[in-house]
Coordinates of C-alpha atoms in Angstrom, one line a residue:
M699 CA 108.0 78.1 140.2
A700 CA 105.7 76.7 137.3
S701 CA 108.2 75.6 134.2
A702 CA 107.8 76.5 130.3
F703 CA 105.7 73.8 128.6
T704 CA 107.3 74.0 125.2
V705 CA 105.7 72.4 122.0
E706 CA 108.5 69.9 122.1
D707 CA 107.4 68.8 125.5
A708 CA 104.1 68.6 123.7
H709 CA 105.2 66.1 121.2
L710 CA 106.9 63.9 124.1
D711 CA 104.2 63.8 126.1
T712 CA 101.5 62.9 123.1
T713 CA 103.9 60.1 121.9
A714 CA 103.1 58.0 124.9
L715 CA 99.7 58.8 124.1
R716 CA 99.5 57.9 120.6
T717 CA 101.2 54.4 121.5
S718 CA 98.6 53.6 124.0
G719 CA 96.1 54.6 121.7
G720 CA 93.8 57.2 122.9
T721 CA 93.7 60.5 121.6
G722 CA 92.5 60.1 117.8
A723 CA 90.0 57.5 119.1
K724 CA 88.5 59.8 122.0
R725 CA 88.4 62.7 119.5
R726 CA 86.6 60.4 117.0
V727 CA 84.1 59.3 119.8
S728 CA 83.1 62.8 120.7
G729 CA 83.0 63.9 117.0
L730 CA 80.1 61.2 116.7
F731 CA 78.0 63.2 118.8
L732 CA 79.1 66.0 117.5
L733 CA 78.8 65.2 113.6
P734 CA 74.8 64.7 113.6
V735 CA 74.0 67.4 115.4
T736 CA 76.0 69.8 113.4
W737 CA 74.4 68.3 110.1
V738 CA 71.2 69.3 111.3
I739 CA 72.1 73.2 111.9
L740 CA 73.3 73.4 108.8
G741 CA 70.7 71.7 107.0
I742 CA 68.5 74.0 109.0
L743 CA 70.4 77.1 108.4
V744 CA 71.5 76.2 104.7
L745 CA 70.1 73.6 102.7
A746 CA 66.5 73.8 103.7
P747 CA 66.0 77.4 102.7
A748 CA 68.2 77.1 99.5
G749 CA 65.9 73.7 98.9
F750 CA 62.9 75.6 99.7
V751 CA 63.4 78.5 97.1
V752 CA 63.8 76.1 94.4
L753 CA 60.5 74.2 95.8
S754 CA 58.6 77.6 95.8
S755 CA 58.8 78.5 92.7
V756 CA 57.0 75.0 91.6
L757 CA 54.4 75.4 94.3
A758 CA 51.0 77.4 93.4
D759 CA 51.1 78.5 96.7
P760 CA 54.2 78.4 98.9
T761 CA 52.9 79.2 101.8
N762 CA 50.3 75.9 101.6
P763 CA 52.1 73.2 100.1
A764 CA 48.8 71.5 99.9
A765 CA 47.6 73.5 97.1
G766 CA 49.6 71.7 94.5
F767 CA 51.9 72.3 92.3
S768 CA 52.4 74.6 89.5
L769 CA 54.8 75.6 86.4
Q770 CA 53.7 79.0 85.4
A771 CA 56.1 81.1 87.2
I772 CA 58.8 78.7 85.7
K773 CA 57.3 79.4 82.3
E774 CA 57.2 83.1 82.7
V775 CA 60.7 83.5 84.2
F776 CA 62.6 81.0 82.0
A777 CA 60.3 81.2 78.7
T778 CA 60.0 85.2 78.4
P779 CA 62.4 87.0 76.3
S780 CA 61.6 89.9 78.5
M781 CA 62.8 88.0 81.6
L782 CA 65.6 86.1 79.5
V783 CA 67.0 89.9 78.5
K784 CA 66.7 91.0 81.9
L785 CA 68.9 87.8 83.0
L786 CA 71.3 88.8 80.5
Q787 CA 71.8 92.3 81.3
T788 CA 71.9 91.2 85.2
V789 CA 74.9 89.2 84.4
V790 CA 76.7 91.5 82.2
F791 CA 76.1 94.2 85.3
A792 CA 77.7 92.1 87.8
V793 CA 80.4 90.5 85.6
A794 CA 81.5 94.4 84.2
I795 CA 81.2 95.4 88.1
A796 CA 83.2 92.0 89.2
A797 CA 86.2 92.4 86.2
I798 CA 86.5 96.8 87.4
T799 CA 86.9 96.1 91.2
T800 CA 89.2 93.2 90.4
V801 CA 91.7 95.2 88.5
I802 CA 91.3 98.3 90.7
A803 CA 91.7 95.8 93.8
T804 CA 94.9 94.2 92.0
L805 CA 96.6 97.1 91.4
L806 CA 95.9 98.6 94.8
S807 CA 96.9 95.1 96.8
W808 CA 99.9 95.4 94.4
S809 CA 101.2 98.6 95.2
T810 CA 100.5 98.1 99.0
T811 CA 102.5 94.5 99.2
R812 CA 104.7 94.9 96.7
L813 CA 106.4 98.6 96.9
A814 CA 108.4 100.2 99.8
M815 CA 106.5 103.4 100.7
R816 CA 106.1 105.0 104.0
G817 CA 102.3 105.5 105.4
A818 CA 101.5 101.7 104.5
R819 CA 99.0 101.0 107.5
I820 CA 97.5 104.6 106.3
R821 CA 96.8 103.5 102.7
E822 CA 95.5 100.2 103.5
T823 CA 93.0 101.9 105.8
L824 CA 92.1 104.5 103.0
I825 CA 91.3 101.4 100.9
V826 CA 89.4 99.4 103.4
A827 CA 87.5 102.4 105.0
S828 CA 84.3 102.1 102.8
L829 CA 83.2 98.6 104.1
Y830 CA 82.3 101.3 107.0
L831 CA 79.6 102.7 104.5
S832 CA 76.9 100.4 103.0
P833 CA 75.9 101.0 99.4
F834 CA 72.5 101.7 100.1
I835 CA 73.9 104.7 102.5
A836 CA 76.6 105.6 100.2
A837 CA 74.0 105.9 97.1
V838 CA 72.0 108.1 99.4
A839 CA 74.8 110.7 99.6
W840 CA 75.9 110.6 96.0
I841 CA 71.8 111.2 94.9
W842 CA 72.7 115.1 96.6
L843 CA 76.1 114.8 95.1
G844 CA 75.7 113.8 91.2
T845 CA 72.2 114.2 90.3
R846 CA 72.0 115.4 87.1
G847 CA 70.7 119.3 86.9
T848 CA 70.4 119.4 90.8
G849 CA 73.3 117.6 92.2
L850 CA 75.8 119.8 94.1
I851 CA 79.1 118.6 91.8
D852 CA 76.9 119.0 88.6
K853 CA 76.0 122.7 89.7
W854 CA 79.9 123.6 90.0
E855 CA 80.3 121.7 86.8
Q856 CA 78.0 123.7 84.8
S857 CA 79.5 126.9 86.9
V858 CA 82.9 126.3 85.0
G859 CA 81.7 125.2 81.9
I860 CA 81.9 122.0 81.6
P861 CA 80.0 120.6 78.8
G862 CA 76.8 118.5 79.6
F863 CA 78.2 115.4 77.9
L864 CA 81.2 115.2 79.9
Q865 CA 79.0 115.9 83.2
P866 CA 78.0 112.6 85.1
D867 CA 75.1 111.2 85.9
I868 CA 74.4 109.3 89.2
M869 CA 70.8 108.1 88.2
S870 CA 72.4 106.1 85.8
V871 CA 74.0 102.5 85.4
G872 CA 77.3 104.4 85.3
G873 CA 76.1 105.5 88.7
M874 CA 75.3 102.4 89.6
V875 CA 78.3 101.0 88.8
F876 CA 80.5 103.5 90.2
I877 CA 79.2 102.7 93.5
L878 CA 79.1 99.5 94.0
V879 CA 82.8 99.2 92.6
T880 CA 83.9 101.7 95.3
H881 CA 82.1 99.6 97.4
Y882 CA 83.0 96.0 96.7
V883 CA 86.6 96.9 96.3
P884 CA 87.7 96.3 100.1
Y885 CA 86.2 93.1 99.4
A886 CA 88.4 92.0 96.6
Y887 CA 91.4 93.9 98.1
M888 CA 91.8 91.6 100.9
F889 CA 91.3 88.4 98.8
I890 CA 93.7 89.3 96.8
S891 CA 96.5 91.5 98.6
S892 CA 96.8 88.3 101.1
S893 CA 97.8 86.1 98.2
M894 CA 100.1 88.7 96.7
A895 CA 102.0 89.2 100.1
G896 CA 102.7 85.4 100.2
L897 CA 104.5 85.4 96.6
D898 CA 108.1 84.4 96.4
T899 CA 109.3 87.4 94.8
T900 CA 112.5 85.2 93.4
L901 CA 110.4 83.6 90.6
E902 CA 109.8 87.4 89.4
E903 CA 113.3 88.1 89.6
A904 CA 114.7 85.2 87.9
S905 CA 112.0 86.1 85.0
L906 CA 113.7 89.4 84.5
V907 CA 117.3 88.2 85.0
N908 CA 116.3 85.9 81.9
G909 CA 115.4 88.9 79.8
R910 CA 111.6 89.4 80.4
G911 CA 110.3 92.5 80.8
Y912 CA 107.8 93.6 83.7
F913 CA 104.8 93.2 81.4
A914 CA 105.8 89.5 80.4
T915 CA 106.9 88.9 84.0
S916 CA 103.2 89.9 85.3
L917 CA 101.4 88.1 82.8
R918 CA 103.7 84.9 82.8
V919 CA 104.8 84.7 86.0
S920 CA 103.2 86.5 88.7
F921 CA 99.3 86.6 86.8
P922 CA 99.3 82.6 87.0
M923 CA 100.2 82.0 90.5
L924 CA 97.5 85.0 91.6
R925 CA 95.1 83.7 89.4
P926 CA 92.7 81.5 92.3
A927 CA 92.6 84.8 94.4
I928 CA 91.6 86.7 91.5
L929 CA 89.3 84.7 90.3
S930 CA 87.7 83.7 93.6
A931 CA 87.4 87.8 94.6
G932 CA 86.0 88.3 91.3
L933 CA 83.0 85.4 91.5
F934 CA 82.7 86.4 95.2
V935 CA 82.4 90.7 93.9
A936 CA 80.0 89.2 90.9
I937 CA 77.7 87.0 93.2
L938 CA 76.9 89.9 95.9
A939 CA 76.5 92.6 92.7
M940 CA 74.0 89.8 91.3
G941 CA 71.9 90.2 94.7
E942 CA 72.4 93.7 95.1
F943 CA 69.0 95.5 94.8
T944 CA 69.0 98.5 97.1
V945 CA 71.7 100.4 95.0
P946 CA 69.6 99.5 91.6
S947 CA 66.0 100.6 92.7
L948 CA 67.3 103.8 94.6
L949 CA 69.2 105.2 91.4
G950 CA 67.4 103.2 88.7
Q951 CA 64.0 105.5 89.4
T952 CA 64.1 107.6 86.3
G953 CA 64.0 103.7 84.6
A954 CA 67.8 103.5 83.7
F955 CA 68.2 99.6 84.7
T956 CA 65.7 97.2 86.6
P957 CA 68.2 94.0 87.3
L958 CA 66.6 90.5 88.5
S959 CA 67.2 91.3 92.2
S960 CA 64.8 94.2 92.3
T961 CA 62.5 92.2 90.5
I962 CA 62.2 89.8 93.4
Y963 CA 62.0 92.2 96.0
N964 CA 59.4 93.9 93.8
A965 CA 57.3 90.6 93.2
L966 CA 57.5 90.2 97.3
N967 CA 56.4 93.8 98.1
G968 CA 54.2 94.8 95.6
A969 CA 50.3 95.5 95.5
V970 CA 50.0 91.8 94.6
Q971 CA 52.5 89.2 96.1
N972 CA 53.9 86.9 94.3
I973 CA 55.7 84.5 95.8
P974 CA 56.2 81.9 92.8
L975 CA 57.7 84.4 90.8
A976 CA 59.9 85.4 93.4
G977 CA 61.1 81.7 94.0
A978 CA 61.4 80.9 90.4
I979 CA 63.8 84.2 89.8
S980 CA 66.0 83.4 92.5
T981 CA 66.3 79.6 91.4
E982 CA 67.5 81.1 88.2
L983 CA 70.0 83.1 90.2
L984 CA 71.0 80.0 92.2
I985 CA 71.7 78.3 88.7
V986 CA 73.8 81.1 87.3
C987 CA 75.5 81.4 90.7
L988 CA 76.6 77.6 90.9
A989 CA 77.6 77.8 86.9
G990 CA 79.9 80.4 87.9
L991 CA 81.2 78.3 91.0
Y992 CA 82.0 75.4 88.3
L993 CA 83.6 77.4 86.1
Y994 CA 85.9 78.6 88.7
Q995 CA 86.5 75.6 90.4
R996 CA 87.4 74.3 86.2
S997 CA 89.5 77.7 86.0
I998 CA 91.7 76.6 89.0
R999 CA 92.4 72.6 88.9
A1000 CA 95.6 72.8 87.4
S1001 CA 96.6 75.7 90.0
S1002 CA 98.9 73.7 91.6
R1003 CA 101.4 73.7 89.3
Y1004 CA 102.0 77.5 90.0
T1005 CA 101.8 76.5 93.8
A1006 CA 104.3 79.5 95.9
V1007 CA 104.3 78.8 98.8
S1008 CA 106.6 75.7 99.8
G1009 CA 108.5 74.6 103.1
K1010 CA 112.0 76.4 101.8
G1011 CA 112.4 79.6 102.9
R1012 CA 111.3 82.8 100.6
R1013 CA 111.6 86.4 100.2
S1014 CA 109.6 89.2 99.9
D1015 CA 111.9 92.1 98.8
R1016 CA 110.0 95.2 97.9
I1017 CA 110.8 97.8 95.1
R1018 CA 112.1 101.3 95.9
L1019 CA 110.3 103.9 94.5
S1020 CA 111.5 107.7 93.6
R1021 CA 109.6 110.5 95.5
A1022 CA 108.0 111.4 92.1
T1023 CA 106.4 107.9 91.7
S1024 CA 105.2 107.4 95.4
A1025 CA 103.8 110.7 95.3
I1026 CA 101.8 109.6 92.5
V1027 CA 101.0 106.0 94.3
W1028 CA 99.7 107.9 97.1
I1029 CA 97.6 110.3 95.4
L1030 CA 96.4 107.8 93.4
T1031 CA 95.1 105.9 96.4
L1032 CA 93.8 108.8 98.3
I1033 CA 91.5 110.0 94.9
Y1034 CA 90.3 106.3 95.7
G1035 CA 89.6 106.8 99.5
V1036 CA 88.1 110.4 99.0
F1037 CA 85.6 109.1 96.2
A1038 CA 84.5 106.1 98.1
F1039 CA 84.4 106.7 101.7
L1040 CA 85.6 110.5 102.7
L1041 CA 83.5 112.2 100.3
P1042 CA 80.4 110.3 101.4
L1043 CA 80.6 110.2 104.8
A1044 CA 81.4 114.3 104.8
T1045 CA 78.0 114.6 102.4
L1046 CA 76.1 112.3 105.0
V1047 CA 77.1 115.1 107.6
V1048 CA 76.0 118.0 105.7
M1049 CA 72.8 116.0 104.7
S1050 CA 72.1 115.1 108.2
L1051 CA 72.1 118.9 109.5
A1052 CA 70.0 120.2 106.6
K1053 CA 66.3 121.2 106.9
F1054 CA 65.8 120.6 103.7
L1055 CA 68.4 120.0 100.6
A1056 CA 69.0 122.1 97.8
P1057 CA 71.5 122.3 94.9
S1058 CA 74.2 124.7 96.7
L1059 CA 75.1 125.1 100.5
A1060 CA 74.4 128.9 100.4
D1061 CA 70.6 127.8 100.0
M1062 CA 70.6 125.3 102.4
K1063 CA 69.5 126.2 106.5
F1064 CA 71.7 124.3 108.7
S1065 CA 70.5 122.8 112.1
A1066 CA 70.7 120.1 114.6
E1067 CA 67.2 119.7 114.6
N1068 CA 66.7 117.1 112.0
L1069 CA 69.6 115.1 113.2
W1070 CA 68.2 114.9 116.5
Q1071 CA 64.6 114.8 116.1
T1072 CA 65.7 111.6 113.5
L1073 CA 67.9 109.8 116.2
T1074 CA 66.0 110.3 119.2
S1075 CA 62.3 109.1 117.7
S1076 CA 61.5 105.7 119.1
E1077 CA 61.8 104.0 115.7
T1078 CA 65.2 104.8 115.8
L1079 CA 66.2 104.1 119.2
S1080 CA 64.4 100.3 118.9
A1081 CA 65.8 99.6 115.5
L1082 CA 69.3 100.6 117.5
G1083 CA 68.3 98.8 119.9
N1084 CA 67.8 95.5 117.4
S1085 CA 71.0 96.4 115.5
L1086 CA 73.0 96.1 118.5
I1087 CA 71.6 92.5 119.8
L1088 CA 72.3 91.2 116.3
A1089 CA 75.6 92.6 115.9
L1090 CA 76.6 90.6 119.1
V1091 CA 74.6 87.7 118.7
V1092 CA 75.0 86.8 114.7
P1093 CA 79.1 86.8 115.5
I1094 CA 79.2 85.1 118.7
V1095 CA 76.6 82.4 117.2
C1096 CA 78.7 82.4 113.8
I1097 CA 82.0 82.0 115.6
A1098 CA 80.8 78.8 117.6
L1099 CA 79.7 77.0 114.9
G1100 CA 82.5 78.0 112.9
I1101 CA 84.9 76.8 115.5
L1102 CA 82.5 73.3 115.7
I1103 CA 82.6 73.1 112.3
V1104 CA 86.3 73.5 111.4
Y1105 CA 87.2 71.6 114.4
L1106 CA 85.3 68.4 113.4
S1107 CA 87.2 68.8 109.6
D1108 CA 90.5 69.5 110.6
R1109 CA 91.1 67.8 113.7
A1110 CA 88.8 65.2 114.6
R1111 CA 88.3 64.2 110.5
L1112 CA 85.3 62.2 110.5
P1113 CA 83.4 60.9 107.7
T1114 CA 81.5 63.7 106.0
S1115 CA 83.0 66.8 108.0
R1116 CA 85.0 68.0 104.8
A1117 CA 81.8 68.4 103.3
M1118 CA 80.1 70.0 105.8
T1119 CA 82.9 72.7 105.3
Y1120 CA 81.7 72.9 101.7
V1121 CA 78.3 73.3 102.6
A1122 CA 79.2 76.0 105.5
T1123 CA 80.8 78.3 102.8
A1124 CA 78.0 77.5 100.4
P1125 CA 76.0 80.4 101.1
M1126 CA 78.9 82.8 99.6
A1127 CA 77.8 81.5 96.3
L1128 CA 74.3 82.6 97.1
P1129 CA 73.0 86.1 96.8
G1130 CA 71.5 87.3 100.3
L1131 CA 68.1 87.9 99.0
V1132 CA 67.6 84.9 97.9
I1133 CA 68.8 83.2 101.3
A1134 CA 66.2 85.7 102.7
L1135 CA 63.5 84.2 100.3
G1136 CA 64.0 81.0 101.7
V1137 CA 64.3 81.7 105.3
L1138 CA 61.2 83.9 105.1
L1139 CA 59.4 80.6 103.5
L1140 CA 60.8 77.9 105.5
Y1141 CA 59.5 79.7 108.8
I1142 CA 56.7 81.8 107.4
R1143 CA 54.5 79.3 109.5
T1144 CA 56.1 79.0 112.8
P1145 CA 56.5 80.9 115.8
L1146 CA 59.7 82.4 114.4
Y1147 CA 58.3 84.7 111.9
L1148 CA 58.2 88.4 112.0
T1149 CA 60.4 88.1 115.5
L1150 CA 63.8 88.8 116.0
G1151 CA 65.2 85.3 115.7
I1152 CA 64.1 84.9 112.0
I1153 CA 66.4 87.5 111.1
V1154 CA 69.2 86.1 113.1
I1155 CA 68.6 82.6 111.6
G1156 CA 69.0 84.7 107.9
L1157 CA 72.1 86.4 109.2
V1158 CA 73.9 83.4 110.4
A1159 CA 72.9 81.5 107.6
I1160 CA 74.6 84.3 105.4
S1161 CA 77.5 85.0 107.5
L1162 CA 78.9 81.5 108.2
T1163 CA 81.2 81.5 105.7
H1164 CA 83.2 84.5 106.6
A1165 CA 83.9 82.6 110.4
V1166 CA 84.6 79.5 109.1
R1167 CA 87.0 80.6 106.8
V1168 CA 88.7 82.9 109.5
V1169 CA 88.2 80.5 112.4
S1170 CA 89.9 77.6 109.8
N1171 CA 93.1 79.7 109.3
G1172 CA 93.8 80.1 112.9
F1173 CA 93.6 76.6 113.1
G1174 CA 96.2 75.9 110.6
Q1175 CA 98.6 77.7 112.8
I1176 CA 98.3 75.5 115.9
D1177 CA 99.7 72.9 116.5
A1178 CA 97.3 69.7 117.5
S1179 CA 99.9 68.0 119.5
L1180 CA 99.2 71.2 122.1
E1181 CA 95.7 69.5 122.5
E1182 CA 96.9 66.4 122.8
A1183 CA 99.4 67.5 125.9
S1184 CA 96.2 68.8 127.2
Q1185 CA 94.5 65.6 127.0
V1186 CA 97.3 63.8 128.7
T1187 CA 97.2 65.9 131.7
G1188 CA 93.7 64.6 132.0
A1189 CA 91.2 67.5 130.8
S1190 CA 88.5 66.8 128.9
R1191 CA 87.9 67.6 125.0
L1192 CA 85.7 70.3 125.7
R1193 CA 88.2 71.8 128.4
T1194 CA 90.5 71.6 125.9
V1195 CA 89.0 73.7 123.3
L1196 CA 88.1 76.2 125.9
L1197 CA 91.2 76.6 127.4
V1198 CA 93.5 75.5 125.5
L1199 CA 92.5 75.7 121.8
V1200 CA 90.6 79.0 121.7
P1201 CA 92.9 81.3 123.4
L1202 CA 95.9 80.5 121.2
I1203 CA 93.6 81.5 118.3
R1204 CA 92.1 84.4 119.9
P1205 CA 93.3 87.0 117.5
S1206 CA 91.4 85.3 114.4
L1207 CA 88.3 85.1 116.7
Y1208 CA 89.0 89.0 117.0
A1209 CA 89.2 89.4 113.0
A1210 CA 86.0 87.2 112.9
F1211 CA 84.1 89.0 115.0
S1212 CA 85.3 92.1 113.8
L1213 CA 84.1 91.5 110.5
L1214 CA 81.0 89.9 111.4
F1215 CA 80.0 93.1 113.8
V1216 CA 80.4 95.2 110.8
L1217 CA 78.7 93.4 108.3
T1218 CA 75.7 92.7 110.2
L1219 CA 75.4 96.0 111.6
R1220 CA 75.0 97.4 107.7
E1221 CA 73.7 94.3 106.2
L1222 CA 69.8 95.1 104.4
N1223 CA 69.4 92.2 102.4
I1224 CA 67.8 90.0 105.0
P1225 CA 66.4 92.2 107.8
V1226 CA 64.3 94.2 104.9
L1227 CA 62.8 90.7 104.0
L1228 CA 62.1 89.4 107.4
Y1229 CA 61.6 92.5 109.6
A1230 CA 58.3 93.3 111.3
P1231 CA 57.3 96.5 112.9
D1232 CA 59.3 96.0 115.9
T1233 CA 61.4 94.2 115.0
E1234 CA 63.2 96.8 112.3
T1235 CA 67.1 97.7 112.3
L1236 CA 68.9 100.8 111.3
S1237 CA 69.3 99.7 107.6
V1238 CA 65.5 99.2 107.7
V1239 CA 64.8 102.6 109.4
A1240 CA 67.4 104.4 106.7
W1241 CA 65.7 102.4 103.4
N1242 CA 61.9 103.6 104.8
F1243 CA 63.4 106.9 105.0
S1244 CA 64.7 107.1 101.7
E1245 CA 61.1 106.7 100.5
S1246 CA 60.1 109.8 102.0
S1247 CA 63.0 112.0 103.7
I1248 CA 66.6 111.7 102.3
T1249 CA 68.0 113.7 104.7
G1250 CA 66.5 111.1 107.6
A1251 CA 67.9 108.2 105.9
A1252 CA 71.5 110.2 105.8
A1253 CA 71.3 110.8 109.8
I1254 CA 70.5 107.1 110.1
G1255 CA 73.4 106.6 107.8
L1256 CA 75.6 108.5 109.7
L1257 CA 74.5 107.0 113.2
Q1258 CA 75.4 103.4 111.7
V1259 CA 78.9 104.8 111.1
V1260 CA 79.4 105.8 114.3
V1261 CA 78.3 103.0 115.8
M1262 CA 80.6 100.8 113.9
L1263 CA 83.2 103.0 114.6
I1264 CA 82.4 103.1 118.7
G1265 CA 81.9 99.3 118.7
M1266 CA 85.3 98.4 117.0
G1267 CA 87.2 100.5 119.4
L1268 CA 85.6 98.8 122.3
L1269 CA 86.8 95.5 121.0
R1270 CA 90.1 97.0 120.1
L1271 CA 90.2 97.7 123.9
I1272 CA 88.2 94.9 125.1
I1273 CA 90.2 92.2 123.2
M1274 CA 93.6 93.4 122.1
P1275 CA 95.4 94.1 125.6
P1276 CA 95.1 90.2 126.4
I1277 CA 96.8 89.3 122.3
R1278 CA 99.4 92.2 123.1
R1279 CA 100.1 90.6 126.9
K1280 CA 100.2 87.4 125.1
L1281 CA 102.1 87.7 122.5
A1282 CA 104.9 89.5 124.6

């Protein structure tokens, strides 16, 4: 019978190996081969596209660098008052969305991590459910619900006598902010709730015992400890909002607001294509995002004095509420879940089953014909196949690269390997549209142009950040002595990684795959610039439908949600049982 192998055994066995000199040296030798290969991959995925975006802004013809240089686009973007005003409006728009989102996410995080209430898992599901709807698809649903004069909600408000100035209009800047905030709250929630769950509540209790009230304690104790997570969430949301063009394009048809991201898209897809202008605007956004990243780093450089997690034991007592207060918290969470996910999803179902849209349900003729024709068309089936291929390939490639990068950085610790991690996470500071433009310009004269492969490259470039972050968390929980023990018994480095390390971080890999599967399926910024007629994805088909058939766009959006839910269910069936058996 095989004996149990423990961490203590591993420490004993590896002591001899360390003494004889071996594991670290072997690890460095194998890393010397992998390090340049990984840098080349990162250069192709991240550095080259970002660099080419900047270069394209000063080229007379970015598709033909031999045509020479021109500063016309730079002057138009950086020295034209109307463009500078548009930049200011875009920044204010993004910062406002980030601020509102962060406040809501912080309150929701506090309610799920600090309050002792029943149904915490259900409330958390309601909070993150809007991840399954892309902001563009949510906007499609809200157009029918909230358009002034024709929207379902507007008609109801008129019928009950609500004054016109109190009736919101979704086709406005406020409507854009509302949809993007409800969509980005889950991102900020995941950033903040994980940090909030790790706080030691004894520090807050000490403040309360010393006479400070709850407000002063939150301001002087809780907030400083959470500042890195809150600012990180705010910066991430602001960058996403700055690169978002689908919602402003859809809801800004009345001329309400045109951010720079929409100007980039129009420059690339207008009657006259202007790539240098798109490159110059992307460079401008790049500078703004990097400036924001610099300010964020400066604001948290002294955050170590607020360290909340140490080697000492900690308490995480939760606050007990009265039934009335619990009911209020539940109702507020439910309101958010209804407006962010349940109502748009139900609207998509109704729109998909309608032959045409009308201001009231009684005037609509329901039939499955529209839904059936849309879902069984050759265009939709082809897009479904492409989306599934991307949703499987992109997470696998990202996770494989993530393991390689984190291994070289955390285990091999070779020169420049730490910098490699920063480069891999840099796309988090770049709008998706900028990355897409860089990939387009870089591969426009290669066989990859107009293939599914170029979309894979773009999606891997923007998704690698998430894989590296999640895999890094998994590596941090594994004692390196287990790998060293494997090598003592004669296993190669590759065999150790595949048979020891990867199985141990399987929960983290499952989390990474699930997140990337969902994000890839609903991603639009990358495919919309890189697709060809035979490489459309579901998001692109829905985007094209929005210009001719809003009910068709709703049907595609509904199909996206169903595919995501089925995919997540299959992932849990395939991956979770082995994890549970292992934990047992």
